[in-house]
Amino acid sequence: MSSAEILRRLDQLRVNDLPTHGGRTLAYVYDSGIADADAIGKQALAMYASTNGLDPTAFPSLLAMEKDLVAFARPLFNAGDQVVGTVTSGGTESILLAVQGARDAQPGVADPVMIVPTTIHAAFNKAAHYFGVERISVDVDPVTKRADPAAMTAAMDQYSDRVVLVAASAPSYAHGVIDPIGAIAAETLRRGLRFHVDACIGGWVLPWAERLGRTIDPWDFRVPGISSISADLHKYAYTPKGVSLLLHATPELRKSQYFASADWPGYTMLNATTQSTKSGGPLAAAWAVVNLIGDDGYLNLVRTTLDGTAALVTGIEAQEHVDLVTRPDSSLVTLSTDESCDVFTISDEMLTRGWFVQPQMSYRQMPASLHLTVCAATAPAVPEFLVALAESIEAAVAAGPIVIDEELRAAAVAIDPTTLDDEAFDGLLALAGLGSDTGEVTVPERMAPVNALLDIAPPALREALLIAFLDRLSR
Ligand SMILES: Cc1ncc(COP(=O)(O)O)c(C=O)c1O
C-alpha cells in the first residue's frame, strides 16, 4: 500500500471507535482540550518511538526524562528526598510491580496475602492472580463506599504474619471516593506493613484540587506509613497512552522490583519494570505534555474539571429516576437508577446520542451503575450531557426495566464455569445475545439486554463468559 492509502485505511478502520477527543467519551480517554499539548505529545511520541528503554546507558535521554517526571511529581505528592520513582506502561503495571515488589521483599512469608477494600481496582486482582498473593477483600462503608479502617485493621490482625501489602485508593475508580488513607496508614505503620496508595486516577487531580481550596484529606507522602503511590500520566496528565508513575518512599522499598538475569549467554537482562524492550515514545510524549501544560496549566485544567463535575452532580441530582451512588471526592461520578428503568438502557440511549458512559455491574450489595469520568474537555459540554441524560432516562423509563426470567436467574447462579466446555460456552454466549450456536460472536448494537444478563451472572461466570467471548472475537 502507499502511504496515502494506508492513512486512508487507518482513518476508515477507526470509524467505529469511540472518539478520543471532544469530552463525550466518559471513560477510557482523557482530553485536555489543549490542541498544542496533543500536537507536542504526538511529535515526541514519534521522535522517540524507536528508542529502547531496555538499556538506559544506551539511551540516557530516557533516563533523564524519567528523572524529570519524577522531579515534577515530587512536590505534588509531598515526597521527601528519599522518594524514588519509576515510569511504567500504565496503572496496571504500576500496581503489578507494587504487589510483586512487596511479595519479593518478604520471601519468608509462605502464603502471602494483601489486604484491600472491595473497591480497589481490579489490577490488584490481576496481581494476585499473577503473583500468587491472596487478595483479602474487606467490605467498604455501605453508604460512603470508602474503605472501613476498623475492618481493614481487623483483617491485618487476622492475617498478621501473612500480610505483605495493604492498599487503598485515592480515589477509587468505581465510586470516585478517597479511602481514609491516614487512618489505614496509622495501622500499617504500627505493624510495619507496606501500604500502597492507588492514585492512578487521582494523582494528577488531587494535588491541584487541594490548592484550589477543596477539602481533601491527606493521602500522599505527607502521611507517615505510605510505602508506595501509583499515579497515571496517561489519565489526568493528558499524555498519550502508556505512562504511569510508581513512587516508593525509599530506594530500599523499591529494590525488590528490579529484575536481573545473567543466567544465559546474551546480554545481562536488567529491568525496573515488567517490560524489557520498551519504547521511549510514551515516556518522551509524557515529558513533552507535562512540560507544555505545566503546573499552572494543570491548575486550570483541574479547576475546569472540578467545576464541570460539580455542575454534573447538580444536574444529576435534579433528574428523576437516577441518583448519585455516593458524593464524589474528585472528578468521577457514579449514578444508579430506581426500579422504573434500567441503567444499561440509559447507557445505550446515551450512546445513540453520542455519549459514552460506562456500565458497571452490580457487585455484592452495590447496585449496577454508570461510571462517568469527567475530563477537562467534558466540562463545557455538561449542559448538553444533561439534556442527553434526561432524554435517555425518559427513553429508559418508557422501555421499562429489563426483566430476567427467574429460571434463568436461578440457572446462572447454579452454573459452575469450570465445568463448561467450548460447546457449552457457545450456547451460553448465544443465550446472552453475544453469539450464535456456530461459535461466531458479535457485538450487539444495544448492549442493555446483554448487560442485564451478565449482571445476574456471579462474577466467576461473568469472567468466564467474557473470556470465551474475547477469545472468539479475536480468532
Ligand atoms: C484507581 C485506578 N487504578 C488502576 C487503574 C488501572 O490503570 P490502567 O488502565 O492504566 O492499567 C485505573 C484505571 O482506570 C484506576 O482508575
Short mmCIF file of C-alpha atoms and ligand atoms in Angstrom, two decimals:
data_model
loop_
_atom_site.label_atom_id
_atom_site.label_comp_id
_atom_site.label_asym_id
_atom_site.label_seq_id
_atom_site.Cartn_x
_atom_site.Cartn_y
_atom_site.Cartn_z
CA MET A 1 0.00 0.00 0.00
CA SER A 2 1.10 3.56 -0.50
CA SER A 3 1.43 5.90 2.47
CA ALA A 4 -1.63 7.82 1.30
CA GLU A 5 -3.68 4.65 1.06
CA ILE A 6 -2.51 3.46 4.45
CA LEU A 7 -3.58 6.71 6.05
CA ARG A 8 -6.94 6.48 4.31
CA ARG A 9 -7.37 2.90 5.51
CA LEU A 10 -6.35 3.81 9.06
CA ASP A 11 -8.99 6.53 9.05
CA GLN A 12 -11.59 4.11 7.75
CA LEU A 13 -10.62 1.50 10.32
CA ARG A 14 -11.45 3.74 13.21
CA VAL A 15 -14.91 4.85 12.13
CA ASN A 16 -16.48 2.66 14.79
CA ASP A 17 -14.03 3.63 17.53
CA LEU A 18 -15.15 5.86 20.36
CA PRO A 19 -13.97 9.44 19.91
CA THR A 20 -10.83 10.14 21.92
CA HIS A 21 -11.40 13.88 21.88
CA GLY A 22 -14.32 16.20 22.46
CA GLY A 23 -15.16 15.12 26.01
CA ARG A 24 -18.08 12.89 25.04
CA THR A 25 -16.38 9.61 25.97
CA LEU A 26 -16.60 9.45 29.75
CA ALA A 27 -14.25 6.50 30.29
CA TYR A 28 -11.03 5.17 28.72
CA VAL A 29 -9.83 8.51 27.31
CA TYR A 30 -8.86 11.93 28.63
CA ASP A 31 -8.93 15.14 26.64
CA SER A 32 -7.39 18.33 27.96
CA GLY A 33 -8.86 20.33 25.11
CA ILE A 34 -5.40 21.86 24.58
CA ALA A 35 -4.51 21.29 20.92
CA ASP A 36 -0.84 22.19 21.44
CA ALA A 37 -0.50 19.56 24.15
CA ASP A 38 -1.85 16.90 21.80
CA ALA A 39 0.39 18.04 18.99
CA ILE A 40 3.61 18.11 21.03
CA GLY A 41 2.76 14.77 22.64
CA LYS A 42 2.35 13.12 19.24
CA GLN A 43 5.53 14.69 17.94
CA ALA A 44 7.56 13.49 20.90
CA LEU A 45 5.93 10.03 20.66
CA ALA A 46 7.04 9.77 17.05
CA MET A 47 10.53 11.15 17.73
CA TYR A 48 11.24 8.56 20.39
CA ALA A 49 9.16 5.65 19.08
CA SER A 50 12.17 3.53 18.15
CA THR A 51 14.31 4.21 21.21
CA ASN A 52 14.65 1.40 23.71
CA GLY A 53 14.42 1.77 27.48
CA LEU A 54 15.95 -1.70 27.80
CA ASP A 55 19.31 -0.09 28.46
CA PRO A 56 19.32 3.43 29.93
CA THR A 57 23.06 3.73 29.35
CA ALA A 58 22.42 3.32 25.63
CA PHE A 59 19.60 5.91 25.70
CA PRO A 60 20.49 8.32 28.50
CA SER A 61 17.80 10.71 27.26
CA LEU A 62 15.17 8.30 28.55
CA LEU A 63 16.70 8.18 32.00
CA ALA A 64 16.87 11.97 32.06
CA MET A 65 13.21 12.33 31.10
CA GLU A 66 12.16 9.74 33.67
CA LYS A 67 14.01 11.64 36.39
CA ASP A 68 12.42 14.90 35.23
CA LEU A 69 8.93 13.42 35.51
CA VAL A 70 9.67 12.11 38.98
CA ALA A 71 11.03 15.54 39.93
CA PHE A 72 7.81 17.14 38.67
CA ALA A 73 5.74 14.70 40.71
CA ARG A 74 7.77 15.02 43.90
CA PRO A 75 6.26 18.29 45.24
CA LEU A 76 2.80 17.24 44.07
CA PHE A 77 2.88 14.22 46.34
CA ASN A 78 4.83 15.91 49.13
CA ALA A 79 7.62 13.47 48.57
CA GLY A 80 10.72 13.72 50.72
CA ASP A 81 14.29 13.40 49.45
CA GLN A 82 14.23 9.64 49.78
CA VAL A 83 11.33 9.08 47.37
CA VAL A 84 12.27 7.34 44.11
CA GLY A 85 10.16 6.78 41.03
CA THR A 86 9.80 4.51 38.02
CA VAL A 87 7.90 5.19 34.83
CA THR A 88 5.77 2.21 33.85
CA SER A 89 3.41 1.50 30.97
CA GLY A 90 0.20 2.17 32.91
CA GLY A 91 -1.71 1.87 36.13
CA THR A 92 -1.95 -1.89 35.97
CA GLU A 93 1.79 -2.28 35.54
CA SER A 94 2.48 0.10 38.44
CA ILE A 95 0.16 -1.96 40.63
CA LEU A 96 1.58 -5.29 39.45
CA LEU A 97 5.03 -4.06 40.40
CA ALA A 98 3.89 -2.77 43.78
CA VAL A 99 2.45 -6.19 44.59
CA GLN A 100 5.37 -8.16 43.14
CA GLY A 101 7.85 -5.92 44.94
CA ALA A 102 6.03 -6.31 48.25
CA ARG A 103 5.88 -10.08 47.89
CA ASP A 104 9.51 -10.47 46.91
CA ALA A 105 10.74 -8.21 49.69
CA GLN A 106 9.29 -10.68 52.16
CA PRO A 107 10.42 -14.09 50.90
CA GLY A 108 9.92 -15.68 54.29
CA VAL A 109 6.14 -15.34 54.02
CA ALA A 110 4.92 -18.69 52.70
CA ASP A 111 1.29 -17.81 51.89
CA PRO A 112 1.31 -14.07 51.23
CA VAL A 113 -1.89 -12.04 51.33
CA MET A 114 -2.77 -8.44 50.61
CA ILE A 115 -5.48 -6.57 52.45
CA VAL A 116 -7.57 -4.32 50.19
CA PRO A 117 -11.03 -2.76 50.24
CA THR A 118 -13.58 -4.40 47.91
CA THR A 119 -13.50 -1.26 45.81
CA ILE A 120 -9.80 -1.50 44.96
CA HIS A 121 -9.08 -1.59 41.22
CA ALA A 122 -9.17 -4.99 39.51
CA ALA A 123 -5.47 -4.55 38.69
CA PHE A 124 -4.86 -5.84 42.24
CA ASN A 125 -6.88 -8.96 41.38
CA LYS A 126 -4.66 -9.43 38.37
CA ALA A 127 -1.57 -9.01 40.55
CA ALA A 128 -3.00 -11.55 42.99
CA HIS A 129 -3.53 -13.94 40.10
CA TYR A 130 -0.07 -13.42 38.57
CA PHE A 131 1.99 -13.43 41.73
CA GLY A 132 0.15 -15.87 43.97
CA VAL A 133 -0.66 -13.27 46.58
CA GLU A 134 -4.09 -13.96 48.02
CA ARG A 135 -6.39 -10.96 47.95
CA ILE A 136 -8.35 -10.35 51.14
CA SER A 137 -11.20 -8.01 50.20
CA VAL A 138 -12.62 -6.01 53.06
CA ASP A 139 -16.13 -4.56 52.80
CA VAL A 140 -16.35 -0.80 52.49
CA ASP A 141 -18.74 1.55 54.28
CA PRO A 142 -22.11 0.78 52.66
CA VAL A 143 -23.06 4.45 52.38
CA THR A 144 -19.86 6.36 51.58
CA LYS A 145 -18.21 3.44 49.72
CA ARG A 146 -14.96 4.35 51.46
CA ALA A 147 -12.71 1.69 52.98
CA ASP A 148 -13.54 0.90 56.58
CA PRO A 149 -10.30 1.36 58.58
CA ALA A 150 -11.52 -0.71 61.52
CA ALA A 151 -12.37 -3.63 59.26
CA MET A 152 -9.06 -3.25 57.40
CA THR A 153 -7.24 -3.28 60.75
CA ALA A 154 -9.11 -6.38 61.84
CA ALA A 155 -8.02 -8.11 58.62
CA MET A 156 -4.38 -7.03 59.19
CA ASP A 157 -4.58 -8.68 62.61
CA GLN A 158 -6.37 -11.78 61.41
CA TYR A 159 -3.78 -12.49 58.70
CA SER A 160 -0.92 -10.88 60.64
CA ASP A 161 2.21 -12.84 59.59
CA ARG A 162 0.94 -13.43 56.08
CA VAL A 163 0.31 -9.79 55.11
CA VAL A 164 2.82 -8.46 52.56
CA LEU A 165 0.81 -5.44 51.41
CA VAL A 166 -2.13 -3.24 52.32
CA ALA A 167 -3.62 -0.98 49.66
CA ALA A 168 -6.33 1.65 49.29
CA SER A 169 -7.45 4.17 46.65
CA ALA A 170 -7.26 7.91 46.19
CA PRO A 171 -9.86 7.85 44.74
CA SER A 172 -11.48 4.54 43.79
CA TYR A 173 -12.42 4.06 40.15
CA ALA A 174 -15.91 2.67 40.64
CA HIS A 175 -17.20 5.34 43.03
CA GLY A 176 -14.69 8.17 42.92
CA VAL A 177 -14.17 8.41 46.67
CA ILE A 178 -10.93 8.65 48.61
CA ASP A 179 -10.34 5.96 51.20
CA PRO A 180 -9.34 7.08 54.73
CA ILE A 181 -5.64 6.87 53.95
CA GLY A 182 -4.45 8.43 57.23
CA ALA A 183 -6.35 6.02 59.44
CA ILE A 184 -5.18 2.98 57.48
CA ALA A 185 -1.58 4.23 57.32
CA ALA A 186 -1.50 4.65 61.10
CA GLU A 187 -2.22 0.93 61.43
CA THR A 188 0.21 -0.23 58.73
CA LEU A 189 2.92 1.93 60.30
CA ARG A 190 2.27 0.44 63.72
CA ARG A 191 2.59 -3.06 62.27
CA GLY A 192 5.49 -2.34 59.91
CA LEU A 193 3.41 -3.30 56.86
CA ARG A 194 3.81 -1.94 53.36
CA PHE A 195 0.96 0.35 52.30
CA HIS A 196 0.31 1.24 48.65
CA VAL A 197 -1.94 4.15 47.71
CA ASP A 198 -3.51 3.71 44.30
CA ALA A 199 -3.74 7.27 43.00
CA CYS A 200 -3.65 6.10 39.39
CA ILE A 201 -6.69 8.15 38.50
CA GLY A 202 -6.49 10.85 41.16
CA GLY A 203 -2.78 11.53 41.32
CA TRP A 204 -2.84 14.25 38.70
CA VAL A 205 -6.02 15.89 40.06
CA LEU A 206 -5.95 15.89 43.86
CA PRO A 207 -2.79 18.00 44.40
CA TRP A 208 -4.30 20.88 42.45
CA ALA A 209 -7.77 20.30 43.89
CA GLU A 210 -6.28 20.89 47.31
CA ARG A 211 -4.55 24.05 46.09
CA LEU A 212 -7.90 25.25 44.77
CA GLY A 213 -9.21 25.05 48.29
CA ARG A 214 -11.11 21.75 48.11
CA THR A 215 -11.12 19.78 51.32
CA ILE A 216 -9.07 16.69 50.64
CA ASP A 217 -7.86 14.51 53.47
CA PRO A 218 -4.11 13.91 53.13
CA TRP A 219 -3.44 10.83 51.04
CA ASP A 220 0.17 11.32 49.83
CA PHE A 221 3.69 11.03 51.30
CA ARG A 222 2.78 13.56 53.99
CA VAL A 223 1.06 10.65 55.66
CA PRO A 224 3.59 8.54 57.57
CA GLY A 225 3.28 4.87 56.73
CA ILE A 226 2.77 5.06 52.96
CA SER A 227 5.34 2.95 51.17
CA SER A 228 4.33 3.49 47.55
CA ILE A 229 1.97 5.51 45.34
CA SER A 230 0.88 4.92 41.74
CA ALA A 231 -0.25 7.83 39.57
CA ASP A 232 -1.00 7.56 35.87
CA LEU A 233 0.09 10.23 33.46
CA HIS A 234 -1.97 8.80 30.64
CA LYS A 235 -5.09 9.76 32.58
CA TYR A 236 -5.33 13.28 34.03
CA ALA A 237 -1.86 14.41 32.92
CA TYR A 238 -3.42 14.09 29.43
CA THR A 239 -0.42 12.35 27.89
CA PRO A 240 -0.65 9.74 25.14
CA LYS A 241 -1.30 6.22 26.42
CA GLY A 242 1.39 4.12 28.04
CA VAL A 243 2.66 6.10 31.04
CA SER A 244 2.24 5.79 34.79
CA LEU A 245 4.48 6.62 37.73
CA LEU A 246 5.25 4.27 40.57
CA LEU A 247 6.84 6.08 43.51
CA HIS A 248 8.44 4.41 46.50
CA ALA A 249 9.08 6.15 49.81
CA THR A 250 12.71 4.93 49.85
CA PRO A 251 15.12 3.22 47.45
CA GLU A 252 15.14 0.26 49.83
CA LEU A 253 11.40 -0.28 49.30
CA ARG A 254 11.88 -0.31 45.52
CA LYS A 255 14.79 -2.75 45.45
CA SER A 256 12.78 -5.94 45.06
CA GLN A 257 11.08 -4.53 41.96
CA TYR A 258 14.28 -4.88 39.92
CA PHE A 259 14.97 -7.96 37.87
CA ALA A 260 18.33 -9.02 36.55
CA SER A 261 19.34 -12.18 34.78
CA ALA A 262 22.89 -13.03 33.83
CA ASP A 263 21.99 -16.70 33.62
CA TRP A 264 22.10 -17.06 29.83
CA PRO A 265 24.67 -16.37 27.10
CA GLY A 266 23.31 -12.99 25.91
CA TYR A 267 23.35 -9.53 27.50
CA THR A 268 22.55 -9.34 31.19
CA MET A 269 18.88 -8.55 31.33
CA LEU A 270 18.31 -5.72 33.76
CA ASN A 271 14.81 -4.29 34.15
CA ALA A 272 12.93 -2.00 36.51
CA THR A 273 9.54 -2.90 35.03
CA THR A 274 7.79 -5.92 33.52
CA GLN A 275 8.74 -4.88 30.00
CA SER A 276 12.25 -5.39 28.79
CA THR A 277 12.46 -3.73 25.39
CA LYS A 278 10.31 -0.71 25.97
CA SER A 279 9.60 2.16 23.63
CA GLY A 280 10.80 5.56 24.81
CA GLY A 281 7.89 7.07 22.86
CA PRO A 282 5.26 7.23 25.62
CA LEU A 283 7.82 8.50 28.13
CA ALA A 284 9.02 11.26 25.78
CA ALA A 285 5.40 12.15 24.98
CA ALA A 286 4.62 12.42 28.69
CA TRP A 287 7.71 14.53 29.29
CA ALA A 288 6.64 16.85 26.47
CA VAL A 289 2.99 17.18 27.52
CA VAL A 290 3.75 17.65 31.22
CA ASN A 291 6.28 20.37 30.42
CA LEU A 292 3.94 22.08 27.98
CA ILE A 293 0.91 22.11 30.27
CA GLY A 294 2.98 22.75 33.39
CA ASP A 295 1.90 23.41 36.93
CA ASP A 296 -0.33 26.41 36.16
CA GLY A 297 -1.84 24.61 33.21
CA TYR A 298 -2.82 21.65 35.38
CA LEU A 299 -4.25 24.01 37.98
CA ASN A 300 -6.55 25.45 35.31
CA LEU A 301 -7.47 22.03 33.94
CA VAL A 302 -8.33 20.75 37.40
CA ARG A 303 -10.42 23.86 38.13
CA THR A 304 -12.34 23.37 34.88
CA THR A 305 -12.77 19.65 35.54
CA LEU A 306 -13.98 20.05 39.12
CA ASP A 307 -16.37 22.86 38.18
CA GLY A 308 -17.71 20.63 35.41
CA THR A 309 -18.06 17.74 37.85
CA ALA A 310 -19.97 19.94 40.31
CA ALA A 311 -22.34 21.07 37.53
CA LEU A 312 -22.82 17.46 36.50
CA VAL A 313 -23.59 16.40 40.07
CA THR A 314 -26.14 19.20 40.50
CA GLY A 315 -27.73 18.29 37.16
CA ILE A 316 -27.95 14.60 38.04
CA GLU A 317 -29.47 15.38 41.42
CA ALA A 318 -32.18 17.38 39.66
CA GLN A 319 -33.20 14.43 37.45
CA GLU A 320 -35.84 11.95 38.41
CA HIS A 321 -35.18 8.19 38.42
CA VAL A 322 -31.38 8.48 38.83
CA ASP A 323 -29.28 9.05 41.91
CA LEU A 324 -25.65 9.52 42.76
CA VAL A 325 -24.30 6.33 44.28
CA THR A 326 -22.21 8.50 46.59
CA ARG A 327 -20.87 12.05 46.61
CA PRO A 328 -17.70 12.16 44.53
CA ASP A 329 -14.45 13.39 46.09
CA SER A 330 -12.87 14.14 42.77
CA SER A 331 -13.81 14.02 39.10
CA LEU A 332 -15.52 10.63 38.88
CA VAL A 333 -19.29 10.36 39.16
CA THR A 334 -21.34 7.21 39.60
CA LEU A 335 -25.09 7.02 39.25
CA SER A 336 -27.72 4.36 39.66
CA THR A 337 -31.42 4.23 38.80
CA ASP A 338 -34.62 3.48 40.64
CA GLU A 339 -36.68 0.43 39.71
CA SER A 340 -38.62 2.21 36.94
CA CYS A 341 -35.75 1.90 34.48
CA ASP A 342 -32.53 0.14 33.73
CA VAL A 343 -29.04 1.68 33.92
CA PHE A 344 -27.84 -0.31 30.96
CA THR A 345 -30.64 1.04 28.77
CA ILE A 346 -29.60 4.55 29.74
CA SER A 347 -26.06 3.85 28.61
CA ASP A 348 -27.34 2.51 25.24
CA GLU A 349 -29.54 5.56 24.85
CA MET A 350 -26.64 7.88 25.67
CA LEU A 351 -24.53 6.16 23.02
CA THR A 352 -27.15 6.78 20.36
CA ARG A 353 -26.91 10.46 21.36
CA GLY A 354 -23.13 10.46 21.00
CA TRP A 355 -22.09 9.98 24.64
CA PHE A 356 -20.25 7.03 26.10
CA VAL A 357 -20.96 6.32 29.76
CA GLN A 358 -19.59 3.12 31.24
CA PRO A 359 -21.85 0.42 32.67
CA GLN A 360 -20.72 -1.11 35.96
CA MET A 361 -22.32 -4.40 37.01
CA SER A 362 -23.78 -4.90 40.45
CA TYR A 363 -21.33 -6.23 43.00
CA ARG A 364 -22.10 -7.55 46.46
CA GLN A 365 -24.58 -5.02 47.93
CA MET A 366 -23.74 -2.39 45.30
CA PRO A 367 -26.27 -1.81 42.54
CA ALA A 368 -25.44 -1.72 38.84
CA SER A 369 -24.37 1.79 37.96
CA LEU A 370 -22.99 4.12 35.34
CA HIS A 371 -19.47 5.48 35.66
CA LEU A 372 -18.62 8.94 34.37
CA THR A 373 -15.01 10.09 34.20
CA VAL A 374 -15.13 13.84 33.75
CA CYS A 375 -12.16 15.38 31.97
CA ALA A 376 -11.44 19.00 31.16
CA ALA A 377 -12.97 18.75 27.69
CA THR A 378 -16.21 17.34 29.13
CA ALA A 379 -16.76 20.33 31.41
CA PRO A 380 -18.07 22.82 28.83
CA ALA A 381 -20.35 20.13 27.40
CA VAL A 382 -22.05 19.29 30.72
CA PRO A 383 -25.28 21.18 29.85
CA GLU A 384 -25.53 19.16 26.61
CA PHE A 385 -24.73 15.99 28.52
CA LEU A 386 -27.58 16.66 30.95
CA VAL A 387 -30.06 17.13 28.10
CA ALA A 388 -28.96 13.82 26.59
CA LEU A 389 -29.19 12.18 30.02
CA ALA A 390 -32.74 13.47 30.57
CA GLU A 391 -33.80 12.13 27.16
CA SER A 392 -32.07 8.82 27.82
CA ILE A 393 -33.75 8.41 31.20
CA GLU A 394 -37.12 9.16 29.60
CA ALA A 395 -36.46 6.55 26.92
CA ALA A 396 -35.32 4.03 29.53
CA VAL A 397 -38.42 4.62 31.65
CA ALA A 398 -40.60 4.19 28.54
CA ALA A 399 -38.79 0.91 27.76
CA GLY A 400 -39.24 -0.22 31.37
CA PRO A 401 -36.86 -2.33 33.42
CA ILE A 402 -35.33 -5.40 31.77
CA VAL A 403 -36.99 -8.40 33.31
CA ILE A 404 -34.91 -11.53 33.64
CA ASP A 405 -36.66 -14.82 33.76
CA GLU A 406 -36.46 -16.30 37.27
CA GLU A 407 -35.46 -19.71 35.95
CA LEU A 408 -32.60 -18.16 34.04
CA ARG A 409 -31.51 -16.28 37.13
CA ALA A 410 -31.51 -19.49 39.17
CA ALA A 411 -29.63 -21.33 36.42
CA ALA A 412 -26.97 -18.61 36.21
CA VAL A 413 -26.27 -18.85 39.92
CA ALA A 414 -26.02 -22.66 39.73
CA ILE A 415 -23.59 -22.86 36.79
CA ASP A 416 -20.01 -23.71 37.66
CA PRO A 417 -17.98 -22.20 34.82
CA THR A 418 -15.06 -24.56 35.42
CA THR A 419 -17.25 -27.46 34.27
CA LEU A 420 -18.19 -25.91 30.92
CA ASP A 421 -16.66 -26.98 27.64
CA ASP A 422 -16.34 -24.90 24.45
CA GLU A 423 -19.70 -26.01 23.14
CA ALA A 424 -21.44 -25.05 26.35
CA PHE A 425 -19.81 -21.64 26.19
CA ASP A 426 -21.02 -21.22 22.59
CA GLY A 427 -24.54 -21.98 23.78
CA LEU A 428 -24.31 -19.59 26.71
CA LEU A 429 -22.88 -16.81 24.57
CA ALA A 430 -25.75 -17.26 22.14
CA LEU A 431 -28.21 -17.16 25.04
CA ALA A 432 -26.60 -13.97 26.33
CA GLY A 433 -27.03 -12.36 22.92
CA LEU A 434 -23.32 -12.32 22.14
CA GLY A 435 -23.10 -15.09 19.58
CA SER A 436 -24.66 -17.89 17.64
CA ASP A 437 -24.62 -21.65 18.08
CA THR A 438 -21.95 -21.89 15.40
CA GLY A 439 -19.44 -20.23 17.70
CA GLU A 440 -19.30 -16.90 15.89
CA VAL A 441 -19.65 -13.90 18.15
CA THR A 442 -20.88 -10.39 17.53
CA VAL A 443 -21.02 -7.15 19.44
CA PRO A 444 -24.71 -6.26 19.52
CA GLU A 445 -25.73 -2.69 18.84
CA ARG A 446 -27.78 -2.48 22.01
CA MET A 447 -25.89 -3.87 24.95
CA ALA A 448 -28.58 -3.45 27.62
CA PRO A 449 -30.13 -6.92 27.34
CA VAL A 450 -26.66 -8.50 27.30
CA ASN A 451 -25.51 -6.42 30.26
CA ALA A 452 -28.66 -7.24 32.20
CA LEU A 453 -27.99 -10.93 31.71
CA LEU A 454 -24.32 -10.62 32.57
CA ASP A 455 -25.32 -8.64 35.62
CA ILE A 456 -27.19 -11.57 37.13
CA ALA A 457 -24.27 -13.91 36.50
CA PRO A 458 -21.98 -14.38 39.50
CA PRO A 459 -18.56 -12.74 38.88
CA ALA A 460 -16.82 -16.06 38.10
CA LEU A 461 -19.37 -16.95 35.41
CA ARG A 462 -19.27 -13.43 34.00
CA GLU A 463 -15.49 -13.59 33.78
CA ALA A 464 -15.56 -16.98 32.08
CA LEU A 465 -18.22 -15.88 29.60
CA LEU A 466 -16.40 -12.71 28.68
CA ILE A 467 -13.11 -14.55 28.27
CA ALA A 468 -14.89 -17.01 25.95
CA PHE A 469 -16.34 -14.03 24.09
CA LEU A 470 -12.99 -12.25 23.70
CA ASP A 471 -11.32 -15.48 22.64
CA ARG A 472 -13.85 -15.97 19.85
CA LEU A 473 -13.87 -12.29 18.91
CA SER A 474 -10.12 -12.36 18.35
CA ARG A 475 -9.91 -15.63 16.43
C1 LIG B 1 -7.74 3.74 40.51
C2 LIG B 1 -7.19 3.03 39.31
N1 LIG B 1 -6.19 2.14 39.46
C3 LIG B 1 -5.68 1.47 38.44
C4 LIG B 1 -6.14 1.65 37.16
C5 LIG B 1 -5.56 0.84 36.03
O1 LIG B 1 -4.92 1.66 35.11
P1 LIG B 1 -4.59 1.20 33.62
O2 LIG B 1 -5.90 1.04 32.93
O3 LIG B 1 -3.77 2.35 33.13
O4 LIG B 1 -3.82 -0.04 33.66
C6 LIG B 1 -7.18 2.56 36.95
C7 LIG B 1 -7.74 2.75 35.61
O5 LIG B 1 -8.75 3.38 35.43
C8 LIG B 1 -7.72 3.27 38.05
O6 LIG B 1 -8.72 4.14 37.91
#
